[in-house]
Amino acid sequence: MGPEDAGTSARNRVWTAAAHQQGTSAAPQRQHGAMSSSGQRVLIAGRSLTLTNLDKVLYPAAGTTKRDVIAYFEAIAPWMIPHVKDRPVTRKRWADGVDGPVFFEKNLPRGAPDWIAHHTIHHEHHDLEYPVADDLPTIVWLAQQAALELHVPQWRFDRDGQPQFPDRLVLDLDPGDGVGLRECAEVAGAAREILHGMGLDPLPVTSGSKGIHLYAPLDGTSSTADVSAVAHELARALEQDMPDLVLSTMSRAERAGKVFVDWSQNNGNKTTIAPYSLRGTSLPTVAAPRRWDELTEPGLRQLRYEEVLERAQDHGDLLHPVAAAALAVGRPDHGRWHSDDGTERADATRASHDDHGGSAADDRLARYRSMRDPERTPEPVPVDVPTVRQDGAPTFVIQEHHATRDHYDFRLEHDGVLVSWALPKGEPTDPAANHLAVQTEDHPLEYGGFEGIIPAGEYGGGTVTIWDSGTYDCEKWREGAEVIVTLHGRTRGSRRVALLHTGGRGGRETKNWLIHRTKEQPDALDPPPATRRTAASGERHGQRSTLAPFAERRPMLATPARTRSPLDPGDWAFEMKWDGIRALAAVGGDGVQLRSRNGNDLTDQYPELQALADHVGVDGVLDGEIVALDEHGRPSFGQLQGRMGRTGAREISAAARTAPVRFIVFDVLAADGHDLTRLSYTHRREALATIVDPGDVIEVPPAFDGTLDDAMTESRSLGLEGVVAKRRSSRYAEGRRSDAWLKWKHHATQEVVVGGWRPGAGRRAGGVGSLLLGVPGADGLAYVGKVGTGFRDRDLDDIERMLRPLRRVTSPFSTDVPRADQADAHWVTPRYVAEVEFTEWTAGGRLRHPSWRGWRPDKRPEDVVREPAAEMRELGAEA
C-alpha cells in the first residue's frame, strides 16, 4: 500500500464507521465521503459530533484538506491515544490553514461536547479546563477544530484529576542554523549511550519540524523537578563531550552551528508535541517514531502523514514501550478512568494493544511484552497471562548479559513471573561488600532457561548466557522493601543473600536495591565463584577462577605489518598509534597502579595519572599509552623523555610541571573480578566505553571510521605515529605478539639494544660519542649499526653514567662488528633498550641514517623485534 492508498483508506474508514453507526442514510453523498460545507452530524464510537468545511485546504503546498486531516487523526488514533491518554492537551489551531494565523488554545471552549473528558489546572491567577484525549471521538473532534498540533506534558492526571509524577523523560534536539537532522542524529546516539548508562532505554521520534525528540520511560516515582534536573545534567554532559556541536543553554545567540539539547521539556509546565501529531508546517509532516538504525541512514528526513500511517499499519507503534510503561505505573486502576460525572469508561487503547487476555493490571508481563517483538528476538514472549506455579520449589537464574553495559541479571520466581534485577557488578561474594541491584521489568518463567544472542538494535541487544540457576528457599519477601533467600545453585552452590530497597524519592533511586551476601550462610556452602573453575562458569564465559596478580599481567603486542594489504573495516577496527610508553593500569581500593610493558612499576613517576580512579566506575585493569603533548597538542616522545627515569619526589614533581602526561586508554583486561581477555575486541571496547568516563588527563579515543588508507591519511595529518589495526573478533592475547593486531608507522623507528659505545671527538672527547646497537635474532644479538646523532649533551652524560656499571671485556654481539667500530669500542652487557629513527634497512641488515629518540625503559631486550622501514622495502648494498 502506497502513501496515497493509505490516506484514501483512512479517509474511507471515517465515513464507513459513521455510516455503520447511523445506518445507510448517514453515508457520504459523494465519493470518498465528501459532504456539504454546511456540515453533517456523524456518530463515531457512540458519540455525536458535527464535521464542517471538509473541503477546506489546510496545507496549500500539498493540497491537504480538512477531510484528509480528520481521516488521518481517526486512522492513527489507536497508536496515538496511549501517548496522550490522561494528559492535558494544549492545541495549536489553524482554522484557515497553515498559511493563516495560528490560535494557541489551552482552555476547553464552552461549545465543546459535554462528553469530552477534562480536568482543571490551577494557575497563579486563573484556572483552566484542559481536555483529555482519551478516546477516538475526542481525537476526531480536535481534528474538526483544525487543531493540527497537539501538545502534552510528560505527566498524567490521576483519577481525581491531580497531576502525577512524570512517567517519561524527553529531550528535544533542536538544530540551529547550519546544522540539521544528521547532526541531531549524532547527538541522539551520544545521548542514548548516556541514558543507557542511567538504566534508561530511549526511543527516537523525528519531530515533524526540524529536530529529533528522545523519549525514555520512567517509573513515575520522581518529581518533575528531579527529572528536569537529571535532564539538565545530561544536556550539560553532552555539551562537555561534544562542545563543538552541542549547546545546553537557552541562549539563541549561540545556537548557530549547534544542536540545542532542550532539557526543559521535562518541566511540569512545559509540553511537547505529541507523538503522531501533525505539525503546522508548510507540508503535513508528523512527529514520527523511528527505529534507531534509521537515524544513521543517508537521506534521513521528516515524514509526511501518509507515510507515518502506512508505517503504523505495517509495523505498529515503534514508541509503544514508552506508552506501555506509562500506562503500567501511577494509578491503581490504570486500566480505567472516571469522567467528572462519575461515569466509568473503558480504556480506549485496550482493544488495540491488549491481545493477551486479561487487563494490564492483572498481567505482570505487559511491560515485558511491550518491549519485545517476538519476530525480531529469540527471547521467549508468551501470550498468556502468567499463572503461579504450584509444583516444586521456586526457581532462580543468574544470567551474564553482554550488552551496552555488561552486567548480570538476577531473577527470582515469584507470583508466576521472574522478578528481576540487573547487577552491574554481579553477585557479591564478600559479606562486607554490598552491590547495586537495579530492578527491571518482570520476566516470564520461560526466561529462566534462555541463552542466546539478542539482535543489535533490539532492547537489551547482546549475548545472554546462564551463569547459575537452580531453586531457592524464601525466608522473607516484603514487596518493594526486602527479600531474603537461600539459593541452591547447580554450578555455584548454596548461599544466602538479601535484597534491600534503598528507598528515596529522587531520580532513579526508587528502582535501586542493594544485594548483600549475609554473614549467616548454609553449613555446606560451596566455594564462592571467584575461587571455582568449571566448564559452566569461568572456562565457558572467559572468566578466570582467580585473576592473575597485577604484577604478572602483560599487554598484548602488535605485529609490524610488512605490506599495506586491504583490510575489511567490517572485520577490522583501526586505531591511531600513540607515540608514548605502553602501560597497564590497575584501579582499585589502593588507588591506581601503573606498570610498563616489561613489568616496571611506573606509579610514582606519573602521579597525575591517579586521576584515573575518578574516571573508572569499577575495579579493573586497563591497557593504554602514557603520552606527553607538544605545543601543538601532538604526542611527543622527546617531551616524554623528560619524565622517564625520575625517582625523587621533588624531581618527579618538577618534571610533571614541565612535561605533564595523559593516559590514552584503548583496552580493558579485567573489571570487577571478571577477566575480559577472552571476550572479543568489540565486546571489550563496549565494556571500556561503559566503565571509563573520559576527562582531565584521561582519554578514550574511538576507533577510526573508515578504511586503513583513510586511517593512515588521518594519522599523518594529525602528526601521529601511525595506525594499529585490530581484528574485531580477536581475544586479548596477554603478553604475546599477535597477528590479530597489526601496526604501521609513518616514520621508520626501531627499538634497539645497546651493546657498547665509542668515545667522541671535539667537545665530546672523553665521553660517549656514539652507541653500538643490536636487535635480537636467532643466534643472539645481531649488530645493526651505530647512532651518533639526535643526542643532547645532557643525554650523553646520562648515558655514560648508565652504562659505566655494565662494562665488559668481550663483544655482546653475535655477528661481526666492522673493524672501524671495534677499534675503540667499550662493550657493555646488553640490558638497556632504546629507540632510533632511520630511513631504511640496507641489504646487509644495517640501519641507514639512524637518529637517537631516547630510552625505552618499558621494554626488555627480549621484547625487541626488527621493524620494517616506513615504505616497507629494503635497498641494495651500502656503498
mmCIF file of N, CA, C and O in Angstrom, residues 381-463:
data_model
loop_
_atom_site.group_PDB
_atom_site.id
_atom_site.type_symbol
_atom_site.label_atom_id
_atom_site.label_comp_id
_atom_site.label_asym_id
_atom_site.label_seq_id
_atom_site.Cartn_x
_atom_site.Cartn_y
_atom_site.Cartn_z
ATOM 1 N N VAL A 381 8.459 -14.945 24.403
ATOM 2 C CA VAL A 381 7.436 -13.904 24.579
ATOM 3 C C VAL A 381 6.083 -14.601 24.647
ATOM 4 O O VAL A 381 5.356 -14.685 23.649
ATOM 5 N N PRO A 382 5.726 -15.144 25.809
ATOM 6 C CA PRO A 382 4.461 -15.883 25.930
ATOM 7 C C PRO A 382 3.267 -14.953 25.765
ATOM 8 O O PRO A 382 3.321 -13.776 26.105
ATOM 9 N N VAL A 383 2.166 -15.512 25.268
ATOM 10 C CA VAL A 383 0.961 -14.717 25.050
ATOM 11 C C VAL A 383 -0.003 -14.812 26.215
ATOM 12 O O VAL A 383 -0.938 -14.017 26.318
ATOM 13 N N ASP A 384 0.196 -15.757 27.088
ATOM 14 C CA ASP A 384 -0.751 -15.967 28.180
ATOM 15 C C ASP A 384 -0.394 -15.111 29.392
ATOM 16 O O ASP A 384 0.777 -14.815 29.649
ATOM 17 N N VAL A 385 -1.433 -14.750 30.136
ATOM 18 C CA VAL A 385 -1.221 -14.098 31.428
ATOM 19 C C VAL A 385 -0.558 -15.103 32.356
ATOM 20 O O VAL A 385 -0.963 -16.270 32.402
ATOM 21 N N PRO A 386 0.511 -14.716 33.075
ATOM 22 C CA PRO A 386 1.225 -15.694 33.913
ATOM 23 C C PRO A 386 0.354 -16.236 35.038
ATOM 24 O O PRO A 386 -0.496 -15.543 35.583
ATOM 25 N N THR A 387 0.587 -17.496 35.335
ATOM 26 C CA THR A 387 -0.095 -18.127 36.470
ATOM 27 C C THR A 387 0.958 -18.646 37.433
ATOM 28 O O THR A 387 2.062 -19.014 37.048
ATOM 29 N N VAL A 388 0.592 -18.682 38.725
ATOM 30 C CA VAL A 388 1.535 -19.117 39.754
ATOM 31 C C VAL A 388 1.713 -20.624 39.656
ATOM 32 O O VAL A 388 0.749 -21.378 39.644
ATOM 33 N N ARG A 389 2.955 -21.071 39.589
ATOM 34 C CA ARG A 389 3.276 -22.484 39.504
ATOM 35 C C ARG A 389 3.159 -23.121 40.887
ATOM 36 O O ARG A 389 3.640 -22.585 41.873
ATOM 37 N N GLN A 390 2.537 -24.263 40.979
ATOM 38 C CA GLN A 390 2.303 -24.923 42.266
ATOM 39 C C GLN A 390 3.230 -26.114 42.490
ATOM 40 O O GLN A 390 3.255 -26.685 43.581
ATOM 41 N N ASP A 391 3.980 -26.519 41.466
ATOM 42 C CA ASP A 391 4.783 -27.736 41.572
ATOM 43 C C ASP A 391 6.225 -27.409 41.934
ATOM 44 O O ASP A 391 6.920 -26.736 41.207
ATOM 45 N N GLY A 392 6.685 -27.877 43.067
ATOM 46 C CA GLY A 392 8.083 -27.777 43.429
ATOM 47 C C GLY A 392 8.503 -26.430 43.981
ATOM 48 O O GLY A 392 7.716 -25.498 44.129
ATOM 49 N N ALA A 393 9.814 -26.360 44.319
ATOM 50 C CA ALA A 393 10.384 -25.149 44.901
ATOM 51 C C ALA A 393 10.512 -24.068 43.832
ATOM 52 O O ALA A 393 10.687 -24.364 42.652
ATOM 53 N N PRO A 394 10.440 -22.781 44.226
ATOM 54 C CA PRO A 394 10.620 -21.697 43.252
ATOM 55 C C PRO A 394 12.043 -21.708 42.700
ATOM 56 O O PRO A 394 12.987 -22.155 43.352
ATOM 57 N N THR A 395 12.173 -21.210 41.508
ATOM 58 C CA THR A 395 13.457 -21.258 40.802
ATOM 59 C C THR A 395 14.122 -19.882 40.787
ATOM 60 O O THR A 395 13.493 -18.846 41.030
ATOM 61 N N PHE A 396 15.411 -19.905 40.492
ATOM 62 C CA PHE A 396 16.146 -18.658 40.261
ATOM 63 C C PHE A 396 17.095 -18.880 39.089
ATOM 64 O O PHE A 396 17.421 -20.015 38.717
ATOM 65 N N VAL A 397 17.536 -17.789 38.493
ATOM 66 C CA VAL A 397 18.564 -17.840 37.459
ATOM 67 C C VAL A 397 19.379 -16.552 37.528
ATOM 68 O O VAL A 397 18.834 -15.478 37.838
ATOM 69 N N ILE A 398 20.673 -16.672 37.307
ATOM 70 C CA ILE A 398 21.552 -15.513 37.145
ATOM 71 C C ILE A 398 22.166 -15.627 35.761
ATOM 72 O O ILE A 398 22.837 -16.621 35.455
ATOM 73 N N GLN A 399 21.918 -14.631 34.930
ATOM 74 C CA GLN A 399 22.400 -14.658 33.548
ATOM 75 C C GLN A 399 23.454 -13.576 33.334
ATOM 76 O O GLN A 399 23.298 -12.443 33.806
ATOM 77 N N GLU A 400 24.496 -13.944 32.635
ATOM 78 C CA GLU A 400 25.532 -12.985 32.258
ATOM 79 C C GLU A 400 25.083 -12.335 30.949
ATOM 80 O O GLU A 400 24.753 -13.022 29.989
ATOM 81 N N HIS A 401 25.075 -11.017 30.936
ATOM 82 C CA HIS A 401 24.480 -10.288 29.815
ATOM 83 C C HIS A 401 25.493 -9.296 29.267
ATOM 84 O O HIS A 401 25.777 -8.280 29.889
ATOM 85 N N HIS A 402 26.051 -9.607 28.102
ATOM 86 C CA HIS A 402 26.977 -8.692 27.433
ATOM 87 C C HIS A 402 26.159 -7.819 26.490
ATOM 88 O O HIS A 402 25.806 -8.217 25.389
ATOM 89 N N ALA A 403 25.851 -6.601 26.946
ATOM 90 C CA ALA A 403 25.025 -5.677 26.185
ATOM 91 C C ALA A 403 25.725 -4.335 26.159
ATOM 92 O O ALA A 403 26.953 -4.253 26.244
ATOM 93 N N THR A 404 24.946 -3.243 26.013
ATOM 94 C CA THR A 404 25.555 -1.909 26.034
ATOM 95 C C THR A 404 26.377 -1.726 27.286
ATOM 96 O O THR A 404 27.465 -1.157 27.277
ATOM 97 N N ARG A 405 25.837 -2.207 28.403
ATOM 98 C CA ARG A 405 26.590 -2.274 29.658
ATOM 99 C C ARG A 405 26.613 -3.728 30.097
ATOM 100 O O ARG A 405 25.572 -4.321 30.370
ATOM 101 N N ASP A 406 27.813 -4.335 30.135
ATOM 102 C CA ASP A 406 27.905 -5.718 30.600
ATOM 103 C C ASP A 406 27.448 -5.792 32.062
ATOM 104 O O ASP A 406 27.839 -4.968 32.890
ATOM 105 N N HIS A 407 26.623 -6.786 32.363
ATOM 106 C CA HIS A 407 26.100 -6.899 33.723
ATOM 107 C C HIS A 407 25.572 -8.323 33.912
ATOM 108 O O HIS A 407 25.675 -9.166 33.031
ATOM 109 N N TYR A 408 25.038 -8.578 35.087
ATOM 110 C CA TYR A 408 24.374 -9.843 35.383
ATOM 111 C C TYR A 408 22.907 -9.553 35.678
ATOM 112 O O TYR A 408 22.564 -8.510 36.246
ATOM 113 N N ASP A 409 22.025 -10.479 35.276
ATOM 114 C CA ASP A 409 20.599 -10.370 35.559
ATOM 115 C C ASP A 409 20.228 -11.426 36.601
ATOM 116 O O ASP A 409 20.432 -12.628 36.383
ATOM 117 N N PHE A 410 19.689 -10.980 37.726
ATOM 118 C CA PHE A 410 19.332 -11.840 38.857
ATOM 119 C C PHE A 410 17.815 -11.961 38.888
ATOM 120 O O PHE A 410 17.103 -10.955 38.978
ATOM 121 N N ARG A 411 17.279 -13.189 38.784
ATOM 122 C CA ARG A 411 15.840 -13.380 38.652
ATOM 123 C C ARG A 411 15.347 -14.439 39.641
ATOM 124 O O ARG A 411 15.916 -15.536 39.728
ATOM 125 N N LEU A 412 14.284 -14.090 40.352
ATOM 126 C CA LEU A 412 13.659 -14.981 41.328
ATOM 127 C C LEU A 412 12.213 -15.242 40.915
ATOM 128 O O LEU A 412 11.449 -14.302 40.666
ATOM 129 N N GLU A 413 11.815 -16.504 40.864
ATOM 130 C CA GLU A 413 10.430 -16.844 40.566
ATOM 131 C C GLU A 413 9.535 -16.406 41.725
ATOM 132 O O GLU A 413 9.770 -16.762 42.875
ATOM 133 N N HIS A 414 8.487 -15.642 41.404
ATOM 134 C CA HIS A 414 7.575 -15.145 42.436
ATOM 135 C C HIS A 414 6.278 -14.720 41.767
ATOM 136 O O HIS A 414 6.281 -13.963 40.795
ATOM 137 N N ASP A 415 5.149 -15.209 42.263
ATOM 138 C CA ASP A 415 3.826 -14.862 41.732
ATOM 139 C C ASP A 415 3.712 -15.104 40.228
ATOM 140 O O ASP A 415 3.117 -14.311 39.493
ATOM 141 N N GLY A 416 4.304 -16.197 39.748
ATOM 142 C CA GLY A 416 4.132 -16.580 38.350
ATOM 143 C C GLY A 416 5.073 -15.925 37.369
ATOM 144 O O GLY A 416 4.962 -16.167 36.158
ATOM 145 N N VAL A 417 5.994 -15.080 37.840
ATOM 146 C CA VAL A 417 6.947 -14.415 36.956
ATOM 147 C C VAL A 417 8.344 -14.508 37.576
ATOM 148 O O VAL A 417 8.502 -14.942 38.721
ATOM 149 N N LEU A 418 9.338 -14.101 36.814
ATOM 150 C CA LEU A 418 10.687 -13.943 37.346
ATOM 151 C C LEU A 418 10.884 -12.474 37.689
ATOM 152 O O LEU A 418 11.022 -11.624 36.800
ATOM 153 N N VAL A 419 10.832 -12.169 38.975
ATOM 154 C CA VAL A 419 11.114 -10.800 39.420
ATOM 155 C C VAL A 419 12.611 -10.568 39.198
ATOM 156 O O VAL A 419 13.442 -11.395 39.594
ATOM 157 N N SER A 420 12.974 -9.442 38.558
ATOM 158 C CA SER A 420 14.321 -9.308 38.004
ATOM 159 C C SER A 420 15.033 -8.053 38.476
ATOM 160 O O SER A 420 14.417 -6.991 38.642
ATOM 161 N N TRP A 421 16.333 -8.205 38.663
ATOM 162 C CA TRP A 421 17.225 -7.097 38.975
ATOM 163 C C TRP A 421 18.461 -7.193 38.076
ATOM 164 O O TRP A 421 18.950 -8.298 37.810
ATOM 165 N N ALA A 422 18.981 -6.065 37.643
ATOM 166 C CA ALA A 422 20.270 -6.016 36.944
ATOM 167 C C ALA A 422 21.363 -5.742 37.969
ATOM 168 O O ALA A 422 21.238 -4.826 38.793
ATOM 169 N N LEU A 423 22.428 -6.543 37.931
ATOM 170 C CA LEU A 423 23.551 -6.405 38.865
ATOM 171 C C LEU A 423 24.772 -5.933 38.086
ATOM 172 O O LEU A 423 25.461 -6.746 37.449
ATOM 173 N N PRO A 424 25.075 -4.621 38.092
ATOM 174 C CA PRO A 424 26.230 -4.130 37.311
ATOM 175 C C PRO A 424 27.541 -4.789 37.716
ATOM 176 O O PRO A 424 28.422 -4.968 36.882
ATOM 177 N N LYS A 425 27.686 -5.131 39.014
ATOM 178 C CA LYS A 425 28.932 -5.736 39.490
ATOM 179 C C LYS A 425 28.777 -7.214 39.837
ATOM 180 O O LYS A 425 29.678 -7.809 40.411
ATOM 181 N N GLY A 426 27.662 -7.801 39.470
ATOM 182 C CA GLY A 426 27.466 -9.204 39.747
ATOM 183 C C GLY A 426 27.065 -9.472 41.194
ATOM 184 O O GLY A 426 26.858 -8.564 42.000
ATOM 185 N N GLU A 427 26.956 -10.754 41.526
ATOM 186 C CA GLU A 427 26.582 -11.173 42.875
ATOM 187 C C GLU A 427 27.769 -11.001 43.819
ATOM 188 O O GLU A 427 28.879 -11.437 43.503
ATOM 189 N N PRO A 428 27.578 -10.373 44.978
ATOM 190 C CA PRO A 428 28.710 -10.205 45.901
ATOM 191 C C PRO A 428 29.122 -11.541 46.524
ATOM 192 O O PRO A 428 28.286 -12.417 46.763
ATOM 193 N N THR A 429 30.416 -11.681 46.772
ATOM 194 C CA THR A 429 30.932 -12.894 47.423
ATOM 195 C C THR A 429 31.456 -12.610 48.817
ATOM 196 O O THR A 429 31.788 -13.538 49.548
ATOM 197 N N ASP A 430 31.526 -11.335 49.187
ATOM 198 C CA ASP A 430 32.059 -10.924 50.487
ATOM 199 C C ASP A 430 30.943 -10.255 51.283
ATOM 200 O O ASP A 430 30.356 -9.271 50.824
ATOM 201 N N PRO A 431 30.614 -10.743 52.480
ATOM 202 C CA PRO A 431 29.560 -10.108 53.286
ATOM 203 C C PRO A 431 29.845 -8.637 53.596
ATOM 204 O O PRO A 431 28.914 -7.896 53.932
ATOM 205 N N ALA A 432 31.085 -8.219 53.474
ATOM 206 C CA ALA A 432 31.419 -6.823 53.771
ATOM 207 C C ALA A 432 31.132 -5.899 52.591
ATOM 208 O O ALA A 432 31.246 -4.680 52.727
ATOM 209 N N ALA A 433 30.765 -6.448 51.436
ATOM 210 C CA ALA A 433 30.562 -5.627 50.237
ATOM 211 C C ALA A 433 29.131 -5.770 49.737
ATOM 212 O O ALA A 433 28.660 -6.883 49.492
ATOM 213 N N ASN A 434 28.436 -4.655 49.621
ATOM 214 C CA ASN A 434 27.115 -4.625 49.011
ATOM 215 C C ASN A 434 27.255 -4.233 47.547
ATOM 216 O O ASN A 434 28.066 -3.368 47.207
ATOM 217 N N HIS A 435 26.453 -4.845 46.675
ATOM 218 C CA HIS A 435 26.452 -4.488 45.267
ATOM 219 C C HIS A 435 25.091 -3.894 44.887
ATOM 220 O O HIS A 435 24.062 -4.261 45.462
ATOM 221 N N LEU A 436 25.125 -3.002 43.910
ATOM 222 C CA LEU A 436 23.895 -2.387 43.429
ATOM 223 C C LEU A 436 23.055 -3.409 42.669
ATOM 224 O O LEU A 436 23.580 -4.227 41.910
ATOM 225 N N ALA A 437 21.737 -3.358 42.863
ATOM 226 C CA ALA A 437 20.783 -4.185 42.120
ATOM 227 C C ALA A 437 19.657 -3.263 41.644
ATOM 228 O O ALA A 437 18.950 -2.682 42.458
ATOM 229 N N VAL A 438 19.530 -3.109 40.335
ATOM 230 C CA VAL A 438 18.523 -2.209 39.757
ATOM 231 C C VAL A 438 17.345 -3.050 39.277
ATOM 232 O O VAL A 438 17.489 -3.890 38.381
ATOM 233 N N GLN A 439 16.177 -2.833 39.871
ATOM 234 C CA GLN A 439 15.028 -3.649 39.496
ATOM 235 C C GLN A 439 14.554 -3.297 38.095
ATOM 236 O O GLN A 439 14.460 -2.127 37.724
ATOM 237 N N THR A 440 14.277 -4.328 37.306
ATOM 238 C CA THR A 440 13.805 -4.158 35.937
ATOM 239 C C THR A 440 12.437 -4.797 35.812
ATOM 240 O O THR A 440 11.831 -5.209 36.806
ATOM 241 N N GLU A 441 11.933 -4.890 34.576
ATOM 242 C CA GLU A 441 10.602 -5.448 34.372
ATOM 243 C C GLU A 441 10.578 -6.942 34.696
ATOM 244 O O GLU A 441 11.592 -7.634 34.568
ATOM 245 N N ASP A 442 9.413 -7.438 35.133
ATOM 246 C CA ASP A 442 9.247 -8.864 35.370
ATOM 247 C C ASP A 442 9.431 -9.631 34.066
ATOM 248 O O ASP A 442 9.042 -9.160 32.982
ATOM 249 N N HIS A 443 10.001 -10.856 34.171
ATOM 250 C CA HIS A 443 10.230 -11.714 33.012
ATOM 251 C C HIS A 443 9.404 -12.986 33.151
ATOM 252 O O HIS A 443 9.078 -13.410 34.264
ATOM 253 N N PRO A 444 9.098 -13.639 32.023
ATOM 254 C CA PRO A 444 8.339 -14.896 32.099
ATOM 255 C C PRO A 444 9.216 -16.018 32.652
ATOM 256 O O PRO A 444 10.445 -15.983 32.566
ATOM 257 N N LEU A 445 8.571 -17.045 33.216
ATOM 258 C CA LEU A 445 9.316 -18.168 33.776
ATOM 259 C C LEU A 445 10.183 -18.843 32.723
ATOM 260 O O LEU A 445 11.263 -19.360 33.018
ATOM 261 N N GLU A 446 9.717 -18.820 31.465
ATOM 262 C CA GLU A 446 10.483 -19.456 30.384
ATOM 263 C C GLU A 446 11.852 -18.827 30.207
ATOM 264 O O GLU A 446 12.769 -19.442 29.661
ATOM 265 N N TYR A 447 12.011 -17.589 30.688
ATOM 266 C CA TYR A 447 13.292 -16.895 30.513
ATOM 267 C C TYR A 447 14.387 -17.553 31.350
ATOM 268 O O TYR A 447 15.576 -17.344 31.108
ATOM 269 N N GLY A 448 14.002 -18.347 32.335
ATOM 270 C CA GLY A 448 14.984 -18.988 33.193
ATOM 271 C C GLY A 448 15.910 -19.934 32.461
ATOM 272 O O GLY A 448 17.006 -20.224 32.942
ATOM 273 N N GLY A 449 15.513 -20.423 31.300
ATOM 274 C CA GLY A 449 16.373 -21.307 30.516
ATOM 275 C C GLY A 449 16.928 -20.657 29.277
ATOM 276 O O GLY A 449 17.543 -21.337 28.443
ATOM 277 N N PHE A 450 16.751 -19.336 29.138
ATOM 278 C CA PHE A 450 17.149 -18.680 27.890
ATOM 279 C C PHE A 450 18.643 -18.401 27.847
ATOM 280 O O PHE A 450 19.225 -17.846 28.778
ATOM 281 N N GLU A 451 19.260 -18.793 26.750
ATOM 282 C CA GLU A 451 20.609 -18.382 26.384
ATOM 283 C C GLU A 451 20.578 -18.077 24.891
ATOM 284 O O GLU A 451 19.934 -18.787 24.117
ATOM 285 N N GLY A 452 21.265 -17.038 24.473
ATOM 286 C CA GLY A 452 21.272 -16.711 23.057
ATOM 287 C C GLY A 452 21.723 -15.290 22.821
ATOM 288 O O GLY A 452 22.176 -14.590 23.731
ATOM 289 N N ILE A 453 21.597 -14.866 21.565
ATOM 290 C CA ILE A 453 22.025 -13.528 21.150
ATOM 291 C C ILE A 453 20.790 -12.705 20.807
ATOM 292 O O ILE A 453 20.026 -13.059 19.899
ATOM 293 N N ILE A 454 20.570 -11.631 21.539
ATOM 294 C CA ILE A 454 19.504 -10.685 21.223
ATOM 295 C C ILE A 454 20.053 -9.755 20.150
ATOM 296 O O ILE A 454 21.110 -9.146 20.329
ATOM 297 N N PRO A 455 19.390 -9.622 19.009
ATOM 298 C CA PRO A 455 19.961 -8.848 17.900
ATOM 299 C C PRO A 455 20.252 -7.399 18.286
ATOM 300 O O PRO A 455 19.558 -6.805 19.114
ATOM 301 N N ALA A 456 21.286 -6.849 17.670
ATOM 302 C CA ALA A 456 21.623 -5.444 17.874
ATOM 303 C C ALA A 456 20.440 -4.584 17.444
ATOM 304 O O ALA A 456 19.765 -4.857 16.453
ATOM 305 N N GLY A 457 20.180 -3.537 18.186
ATOM 306 C CA GLY A 457 19.059 -2.654 17.906
ATOM 307 C C GLY A 457 17.803 -3.007 18.657
ATOM 308 O O GLY A 457 16.912 -2.173 18.805
ATOM 309 N N GLU A 458 17.716 -4.256 19.134
ATOM 310 C CA GLU A 458 16.587 -4.642 19.962
ATOM 311 C C GLU A 458 16.892 -4.318 21.425
ATOM 312 O O GLU A 458 18.048 -4.146 21.811
ATOM 313 N N TYR A 459 15.840 -4.248 22.233
ATOM 314 C CA TYR A 459 16.028 -3.959 23.653
ATOM 315 C C TYR A 459 16.929 -5.015 24.285
ATOM 316 O O TYR A 459 16.699 -6.212 24.156
ATOM 317 N N GLY A 460 17.993 -4.562 24.970
ATOM 318 C CA GLY A 460 18.924 -5.480 25.606
ATOM 319 C C GLY A 460 19.810 -6.226 24.643
ATOM 320 O O GLY A 460 20.347 -7.292 24.988
ATOM 321 N N GLY A 461 19.999 -5.697 23.430
ATOM 322 C CA GLY A 461 20.786 -6.383 22.416
ATOM 323 C C GLY A 461 22.142 -6.836 22.938
ATOM 324 O O GLY A 461 22.879 -6.067 23.545
ATOM 325 N N GLY A 462 22.501 -8.087 22.711
ATOM 326 C CA GLY A 462 23.771 -8.628 23.169
ATOM 327 C C GLY A 462 23.645 -10.117 23.453
ATOM 328 O O GLY A 462 22.649 -10.763 23.104
ATOM 329 N N THR A 463 24.661 -10.678 24.077
ATOM 330 C CA THR A 463 24.726 -12.114 24.339
ATOM 331 C C THR A 463 24.302 -12.423 25.767
ATOM 332 O O THR A 463 24.765 -11.788 26.714
#
